[in-house]
Amino acid sequence: MIENLVIVESPAKASTIEKFLGKDYLVKSSFGHIRDLEKKNLGIDLEKDYSPQYIVPDEKKKIVAELKKLAKDARTVWLASDEDREGEAIAWHLFEVLGLKKDNTKRIVFNEITKDAIQKAIKNPRSIDYNLVNAQQARRVLDRLVGFELSPILWKKVKPSLSAGRVQSVAVRLIVEREREIHAFKSTSSFKVNAHFLTDEKKTTVLAELEDKIKIREHTLAFLKKCQNAQFKVSDIVTKPSKKSPAPPFTTSTLQQEASRKLGFSVAQTMMLAQKLYEAGNITYMRTDSVNLSESAIGMAKTVILKEFGEKYSFPRQYKTKTKGAQEAHEAIRPTYLDKTDIAGATSEKKLYDLIWKRAVASQMSDAALEKTTVTIDISSTPEKFIASGEVMKFDGFLKVYIESTDDEHEENSEKLLPPMKIGQMLNLDYIKATERFTHHLPRYTEASLVKKLEELGIGRPSTYAPTISTIQQRGYVVKEDREGTLREYQEIILKNQQITEQKLKETTGAEKAKLFPSDIGMIVNDFLVQHFKDILDYNFTASVEKEFDEIAIGSVKWTKMIDKFYQPFHKKVTITTETSERSVGERILGKDPESGKPVMVRIGRFGPMAQIGESSDEDKPRFAGLLKGQSIDTISLEEVLDLFKLPRVIGLFENKEISASVGRFGPYLKHDSKFYSLKPGQDSPLTVNLERAIEIIQTKRIEQENKILKTFTEDPDLKILKGHWGAYLAYNKNNYKIPKTISAETITFQECQEIIKNGPSKAKPKRGKKSK
DNA sequence: CAGTGAGCGAGCTTCCGCTTGACTT
């Protein structure tokens, strides 16, 4: 007989709580939800008021059986799942599936894991909140209806196996629209004019910027001419105090952002490391939308700050969550023990822990006090003014520990220390430099900045940010890529020693690192969905249904009513779209082929993005060509398409044989002496690669091939021992054979090789990414 | 492996949110 059985959601949480509760309590974990809608079918009975058809999935059967057995023997069962919509539903599913009884089942909640909080919860049990449960059922059913009715339309109208959903489709939309904004963006340039002055002592320089940028070169030159014999006088000095406050401790989303900005971690990587830290007991729960810290954590932080930095640096504070739709079932992410500055583990874990520690500690520290000084400098020959600004830190406060990063890629930290100056003081001009600067488009999303945007829109939850980002990449809607920048020319005009000189310089622009780009399929699917299901793709759709879920949660709306109101018009739209909409292949007609006069178009074909000259109905067949990597249906020009039809292209002769370049099933390649040599997309293009470079590629590949060979045999020159990615293997007649571990690749004999060949080639790789049933 | 781009149609794909391992290569 067990006195008390407590069920929580996470096993790590279970073991912590067990310590607080003592031997009369057995604490177990449900490992999240224990049942869900049927996997294969819709799982919702549309004839019976949307009645959900729940099943316990196979992987949960074992844990359910165990909990059932324990619950039967327990005097009291405490359902201690999280205090939010999903947590309440978990408690209810447990109640139903385990066959619990009302009189000995108690529902308790706590949103911080401290002894006090848990004991207080035990003293204040309640019963299951069915309104909250119904809000969750509505959420679950709505997501299923949307996902399972939209996806099949895409299978019919675009491509099989695609998917759509309330969260993922909006995430893709953000990326598609940002990409189009970027393409529509026209950069303009203007001249930023910086003056470098010397103070009387000629020891320190003062950097000042002209108030307004100058649009064109001629005006810039005219301005510099005016400055040639001018005098420069300090006309005003304004000093203003300012302060900076620390950021709140981490939530899942802000942790993902900062780990990306400061440590370069992907969203998935951050979560995996945080999970490890959590399981080792080093940090609190890592999937949270709350910035709340427990009283004891605030106390611990104070002790640490007093000891490490002194009283001036301590400033305990409690933060309020501003995030849309936050459920706040947990604390913010923080070290479990704030006095622990270092942990055992891998370097990456240590780095992430350090970040979490700094952010949490800094959040409990004093504001930084700054003093901003703005100096206005008059020019005797013209009314324009130079402005020098500087910043002095009067007290570092939390900045001693932690500075939050931003996503701004073009940040210029011009705030510097200024030497002492007086109003009326004359300054000596060292030189003036006018540099041509360009406006830049909005940045492409990174994984982390996309998470930030989704959170702002109230779309998705801490537990789904990382999976959503991986889903939209897996479906091929979005790719994470680096892109090389292009060289751009800019002008610089300098006035020094009364002389004006001009020069042209070059800089790289538009380079991207680990950014999210939409694919052709991503754009086509997005356009299709936006066209036919505008309301669901609306950025405010989630926010508005969340409001309705809230109504259900307080009991003022019946959940099936809400679903019905949504589903009736939605389903009608699904039916109409299925019946009436065209197949969507993203076709764009670019113009006419100057040679034949036939129309030139691009679209998605059976094997991906392609270009076509002529209609399929024409007497002579249309001509086809695949698009190159990096080209997009959305943006490719007629010229670029016509270039594609120049392939295969003969480049020249090498060793008396022709080298030609083309694009095939596996990308661009060179062909020489009936051997193939892949071209790296982005590095060499089959349209432009020259003979010299082609020969270089062929010779490099030959050397690589040479190095791969570990051993050959005089008995049969076709039989080779090669060095592969996973070690040595045997190659013969275009088949590869695994060498048994009992035989060393170095001493293998010809006889042994023949033995291996007799046993047949190594099996083809099994299909990935699918769990067999 | 490297020329494709059509059509027929079996059987399959798919959502969002809670949670962790157990599996290859």
mmCIF file with all atom_site columns, C-alpha atoms in Angstrom, chain A residues 232-343:
data_model
loop_
_atom_site.group_PDB
_atom_site.id
_atom_site.type_symbol
_atom_site.label_atom_id
_atom_site.label_alt_id
_atom_site.label_comp_id
_atom_site.label_asym_id
_atom_site.label_entity_id
_atom_site.label_seq_id
_atom_site.pdbx_PDB_ins_code
_atom_site.Cartn_x
_atom_site.Cartn_y
_atom_site.Cartn_z
_atom_site.occupancy
_atom_site.B_iso_or_equiv
_atom_site.pdbx_formal_charge
_atom_site.auth_seq_id
_atom_site.auth_comp_id
_atom_site.auth_asym_id
_atom_site.auth_atom_id
_atom_site.pdbx_PDB_model_num
ATOM 1   C CA . PHE A 1 232 ? 35.444 75.412 -36.164 1.00 0.00 ? 232 PHE A CA 1
ATOM 2   C CA . LYS A 1 233 ? 34.069 76.485 -32.837 1.00 0.00 ? 233 LYS A CA 1
ATOM 3   C CA . VAL A 1 234 ? 32.368 74.639 -30.002 1.00 0.00 ? 234 VAL A CA 1
ATOM 4   C CA . SER A 1 235 ? 28.985 76.346 -29.724 1.00 0.00 ? 235 SER A CA 1
ATOM 5   C CA . ASP A 1 236 ? 27.136 74.147 -27.287 1.00 0.00 ? 236 ASP A CA 1
ATOM 6   C CA . ILE A 1 237 ? 27.720 71.330 -24.814 1.00 0.00 ? 237 ILE A CA 1
ATOM 7   C CA . VAL A 1 238 ? 24.808 69.384 -23.357 1.00 0.00 ? 238 VAL A CA 1
ATOM 8   C CA . THR A 1 239 ? 25.285 66.712 -20.733 1.00 0.00 ? 239 THR A CA 1
ATOM 9   C CA . LYS A 1 240 ? 22.439 64.400 -19.849 1.00 0.00 ? 240 LYS A CA 1
ATOM 10  C CA . PRO A 1 241 ? 22.402 61.535 -17.413 1.00 0.00 ? 241 PRO A CA 1
ATOM 11  C CA . SER A 1 242 ? 20.895 58.299 -18.595 1.00 0.00 ? 242 SER A CA 1
ATOM 12  C CA . LYS A 1 243 ? 20.523 54.781 -17.287 1.00 0.00 ? 243 LYS A CA 1
ATOM 13  C CA . LYS A 1 244 ? 20.297 51.254 -18.523 1.00 0.00 ? 244 LYS A CA 1
ATOM 14  C CA . SER A 1 245 ? 18.341 48.520 -16.830 1.00 0.00 ? 245 SER A CA 1
ATOM 15  C CA . PRO A 1 246 ? 19.108 44.807 -17.013 1.00 0.00 ? 246 PRO A CA 1
ATOM 16  C CA . ALA A 1 247 ? 16.996 42.466 -19.133 1.00 0.00 ? 247 ALA A CA 1
ATOM 17  C CA . PRO A 1 248 ? 14.754 39.993 -17.318 1.00 0.00 ? 248 PRO A CA 1
ATOM 18  C CA . PRO A 1 249 ? 16.028 36.452 -16.781 1.00 0.00 ? 249 PRO A CA 1
ATOM 19  C CA . PHE A 1 250 ? 15.688 34.023 -19.668 1.00 0.00 ? 250 PHE A CA 1
ATOM 20  C CA . THR A 1 251 ? 12.579 32.470 -21.097 1.00 0.00 ? 251 THR A CA 1
ATOM 21  C CA . THR A 1 252 ? 12.888 29.762 -23.764 1.00 0.00 ? 252 THR A CA 1
ATOM 22  C CA . SER A 1 253 ? 12.633 32.294 -26.541 1.00 0.00 ? 253 SER A CA 1
ATOM 23  C CA . THR A 1 254 ? 15.139 34.822 -25.162 1.00 0.00 ? 254 THR A CA 1
ATOM 24  C CA . LEU A 1 255 ? 17.562 32.028 -24.300 1.00 0.00 ? 255 LEU A CA 1
ATOM 25  C CA . GLN A 1 256 ? 17.400 30.783 -27.873 1.00 0.00 ? 256 GLN A CA 1
ATOM 26  C CA . GLN A 1 257 ? 18.008 34.298 -29.183 1.00 0.00 ? 257 GLN A CA 1
ATOM 27  C CA . GLU A 1 258 ? 20.976 35.093 -26.982 1.00 0.00 ? 258 GLU A CA 1
ATOM 28  C CA . ALA A 1 259 ? 22.575 31.662 -27.404 1.00 0.00 ? 259 ALA A CA 1
ATOM 29  C CA . SER A 1 260 ? 22.298 32.227 -31.142 1.00 0.00 ? 260 SER A CA 1
ATOM 30  C CA . ARG A 1 261 ? 23.712 35.767 -31.054 1.00 0.00 ? 261 ARG A CA 1
ATOM 31  C CA . LYS A 1 262 ? 26.430 35.239 -28.471 1.00 0.00 ? 262 LYS A CA 1
ATOM 32  C CA . LEU A 1 263 ? 27.359 31.578 -28.921 1.00 0.00 ? 263 LEU A CA 1
ATOM 33  C CA . GLY A 1 264 ? 26.186 30.851 -32.457 1.00 0.00 ? 264 GLY A CA 1
ATOM 34  C CA . PHE A 1 265 ? 24.030 27.905 -31.353 1.00 0.00 ? 265 PHE A CA 1
ATOM 35  C CA . SER A 1 266 ? 21.074 26.746 -33.418 1.00 0.00 ? 266 SER A CA 1
ATOM 36  C CA . VAL A 1 267 ? 17.716 26.712 -31.682 1.00 0.00 ? 267 VAL A CA 1
ATOM 37  C CA . ALA A 1 268 ? 17.733 22.903 -31.506 1.00 0.00 ? 268 ALA A CA 1
ATOM 38  C CA . GLN A 1 269 ? 21.282 22.844 -30.140 1.00 0.00 ? 269 GLN A CA 1
ATOM 39  C CA . THR A 1 270 ? 20.408 25.281 -27.374 1.00 0.00 ? 270 THR A CA 1
ATOM 40  C CA . MET A 1 271 ? 17.434 23.195 -26.321 1.00 0.00 ? 271 MET A CA 1
ATOM 41  C CA . MET A 1 272 ? 19.431 19.985 -26.297 1.00 0.00 ? 272 MET A CA 1
ATOM 42  C CA . LEU A 1 273 ? 22.112 21.525 -24.091 1.00 0.00 ? 273 LEU A CA 1
ATOM 43  C CA . ALA A 1 274 ? 19.547 23.134 -21.804 1.00 0.00 ? 274 ALA A CA 1
ATOM 44  C CA . GLN A 1 275 ? 17.840 19.747 -21.426 1.00 0.00 ? 275 GLN A CA 1
ATOM 45  C CA . LYS A 1 276 ? 21.141 18.282 -20.261 1.00 0.00 ? 276 LYS A CA 1
ATOM 46  C CA . LEU A 1 277 ? 21.674 21.097 -17.782 1.00 0.00 ? 277 LEU A CA 1
ATOM 47  C CA . TYR A 1 278 ? 18.149 20.577 -16.482 1.00 0.00 ? 278 TYR A CA 1
ATOM 48  C CA . GLU A 1 279 ? 18.536 16.830 -16.103 1.00 0.00 ? 279 GLU A CA 1
ATOM 49  C CA . ALA A 1 280 ? 21.788 17.313 -14.223 1.00 0.00 ? 280 ALA A CA 1
ATOM 50  C CA . GLY A 1 281 ? 19.933 19.595 -11.807 1.00 0.00 ? 281 GLY A CA 1
ATOM 51  C CA . ASN A 1 282 ? 21.893 22.693 -12.827 1.00 0.00 ? 282 ASN A CA 1
ATOM 52  C CA . ILE A 1 283 ? 19.074 24.857 -14.140 1.00 0.00 ? 283 ILE A CA 1
ATOM 53  C CA . THR A 1 284 ? 15.329 25.199 -13.718 1.00 0.00 ? 284 THR A CA 1
ATOM 54  C CA . TYR A 1 285 ? 12.951 24.033 -16.417 1.00 0.00 ? 285 TYR A CA 1
ATOM 55  C CA . MET A 1 286 ? 13.980 25.175 -19.899 1.00 0.00 ? 286 MET A CA 1
ATOM 56  C CA . ARG A 1 287 ? 10.581 25.373 -21.600 1.00 0.00 ? 287 ARG A CA 1
ATOM 57  C CA . THR A 1 288 ? 8.960  28.396 -20.062 1.00 0.00 ? 288 THR A CA 1
ATOM 58  C CA . ASP A 1 289 ? 7.438  31.703 -21.055 1.00 0.00 ? 289 ASP A CA 1
ATOM 59  C CA . SER A 1 290 ? 7.740  33.226 -17.602 1.00 0.00 ? 290 SER A CA 1
ATOM 60  C CA . VAL A 1 291 ? 10.270 35.795 -16.375 1.00 0.00 ? 291 VAL A CA 1
ATOM 61  C CA . ASN A 1 292 ? 9.246  35.162 -12.799 1.00 0.00 ? 292 ASN A CA 1
ATOM 62  C CA . LEU A 1 293 ? 11.865 34.243 -10.190 1.00 0.00 ? 293 LEU A CA 1
ATOM 63  C CA . SER A 1 294 ? 11.016 32.515 -6.938  1.00 0.00 ? 294 SER A CA 1
ATOM 64  C CA . GLU A 1 295 ? 11.516 34.396 -3.667  1.00 0.00 ? 295 GLU A CA 1
ATOM 65  C CA . SER A 1 296 ? 14.304 32.030 -2.767  1.00 0.00 ? 296 SER A CA 1
ATOM 66  C CA . ALA A 1 297 ? 16.077 32.597 -6.086  1.00 0.00 ? 297 ALA A CA 1
ATOM 67  C CA . ILE A 1 298 ? 15.931 36.349 -5.595  1.00 0.00 ? 298 ILE A CA 1
ATOM 68  C CA . GLY A 1 299 ? 17.369 35.866 -2.122  1.00 0.00 ? 299 GLY A CA 1
ATOM 69  C CA . MET A 1 300 ? 20.129 33.620 -3.409  1.00 0.00 ? 300 MET A CA 1
ATOM 70  C CA . ALA A 1 301 ? 21.004 36.147 -6.108  1.00 0.00 ? 301 ALA A CA 1
ATOM 71  C CA . LYS A 1 302 ? 21.248 38.885 -3.512  1.00 0.00 ? 302 LYS A CA 1
ATOM 72  C CA . THR A 1 303 ? 23.655 36.861 -1.401  1.00 0.00 ? 303 THR A CA 1
ATOM 73  C CA . VAL A 1 304 ? 25.845 36.120 -4.424  1.00 0.00 ? 304 VAL A CA 1
ATOM 74  C CA . ILE A 1 305 ? 25.860 39.739 -5.592  1.00 0.00 ? 305 ILE A CA 1
ATOM 75  C CA . LEU A 1 306 ? 26.684 41.095 -2.128  1.00 0.00 ? 306 LEU A CA 1
ATOM 76  C CA . LYS A 1 307 ? 29.544 38.682 -1.823  1.00 0.00 ? 307 LYS A CA 1
ATOM 77  C CA . GLU A 1 308 ? 30.958 39.099 -5.312  1.00 0.00 ? 308 GLU A CA 1
ATOM 78  C CA . PHE A 1 309 ? 30.296 42.760 -6.090  1.00 0.00 ? 309 PHE A CA 1
ATOM 79  C CA . GLY A 1 310 ? 29.176 44.553 -2.931  1.00 0.00 ? 310 GLY A CA 1
ATOM 80  C CA . GLU A 1 311 ? 26.027 46.247 -1.785  1.00 0.00 ? 311 GLU A CA 1
ATOM 81  C CA . LYS A 1 312 ? 25.996 48.975 -4.417  1.00 0.00 ? 312 LYS A CA 1
ATOM 82  C CA . TYR A 1 313 ? 25.428 46.366 -7.078  1.00 0.00 ? 313 TYR A CA 1
ATOM 83  C CA . SER A 1 314 ? 22.440 44.631 -5.535  1.00 0.00 ? 314 SER A CA 1
ATOM 84  C CA . PHE A 1 315 ? 18.965 45.591 -6.646  1.00 0.00 ? 315 PHE A CA 1
ATOM 85  C CA . PRO A 1 316 ? 16.408 42.804 -6.224  1.00 0.00 ? 316 PRO A CA 1
ATOM 86  C CA . ARG A 1 317 ? 13.560 42.982 -8.726  1.00 0.00 ? 317 ARG A CA 1
ATOM 87  C CA . GLN A 1 318 ? 10.632 40.953 -9.945  1.00 0.00 ? 318 GLN A CA 1
ATOM 88  C CA . TYR A 1 319 ? 9.795  41.052 -13.639 1.00 0.00 ? 319 TYR A CA 1
ATOM 89  C CA . LYS A 1 320 ? 6.386  40.967 -15.282 1.00 0.00 ? 320 LYS A CA 1
ATOM 90  C CA . THR A 1 321 ? 5.696  38.917 -18.387 1.00 0.00 ? 321 THR A CA 1
ATOM 91  C CA . LYS A 1 322 ? 4.529  40.952 -21.345 1.00 0.00 ? 322 LYS A CA 1
ATOM 92  C CA . THR A 1 323 ? 4.343  38.138 -23.861 1.00 0.00 ? 323 THR A CA 1
ATOM 93  C CA . LYS A 1 324 ? 1.053  37.502 -25.634 1.00 0.00 ? 324 LYS A CA 1
ATOM 94  C CA . GLY A 1 325 ? -0.675 34.344 -24.466 1.00 0.00 ? 325 GLY A CA 1
ATOM 95  C CA . ALA A 1 326 ? 1.943  33.447 -21.866 1.00 0.00 ? 326 ALA A CA 1
ATOM 96  C CA . GLN A 1 327 ? 0.785  30.724 -19.510 1.00 0.00 ? 327 GLN A CA 1
ATOM 97  C CA . GLU A 1 328 ? 3.500  31.009 -16.868 1.00 0.00 ? 328 GLU A CA 1
ATOM 98  C CA . ALA A 1 329 ? 3.398  27.516 -15.459 1.00 0.00 ? 329 ALA A CA 1
ATOM 99  C CA . HIS A 1 330 ? 7.086  27.652 -14.558 1.00 0.00 ? 330 HIS A CA 1
ATOM 100 C CA . GLU A 1 331 ? 9.775  29.983 -13.338 1.00 0.00 ? 331 GLU A CA 1
ATOM 101 C CA . ALA A 1 332 ? 12.161 31.801 -15.645 1.00 0.00 ? 332 ALA A CA 1
ATOM 102 C CA . ILE A 1 333 ? 15.224 29.810 -16.700 1.00 0.00 ? 333 ILE A CA 1
ATOM 103 C CA . ARG A 1 334 ? 17.899 30.265 -14.048 1.00 0.00 ? 334 ARG A CA 1
ATOM 104 C CA . PRO A 1 335 ? 20.647 28.312 -12.310 1.00 0.00 ? 335 PRO A CA 1
ATOM 105 C CA . THR A 1 336 ? 19.218 26.079 -9.602  1.00 0.00 ? 336 THR A CA 1
ATOM 106 C CA . TYR A 1 337 ? 21.978 27.239 -7.304  1.00 0.00 ? 337 TYR A CA 1
ATOM 107 C CA . LEU A 1 338 ? 23.054 30.759 -8.131  1.00 0.00 ? 338 LEU A CA 1
ATOM 108 C CA . ASP A 1 339 ? 26.210 30.457 -6.035  1.00 0.00 ? 339 ASP A CA 1
ATOM 109 C CA . LYS A 1 340 ? 27.438 27.826 -8.458  1.00 0.00 ? 340 LYS A CA 1
ATOM 110 C CA . THR A 1 341 ? 29.418 29.749 -11.058 1.00 0.00 ? 341 THR A CA 1
ATOM 111 C CA . ASP A 1 342 ? 30.785 26.745 -12.875 1.00 0.00 ? 342 ASP A CA 1
ATOM 112 C CA . ILE A 1 343 ? 29.490 23.276 -13.638 1.00 0.00 ? 343 ILE A CA 1
#
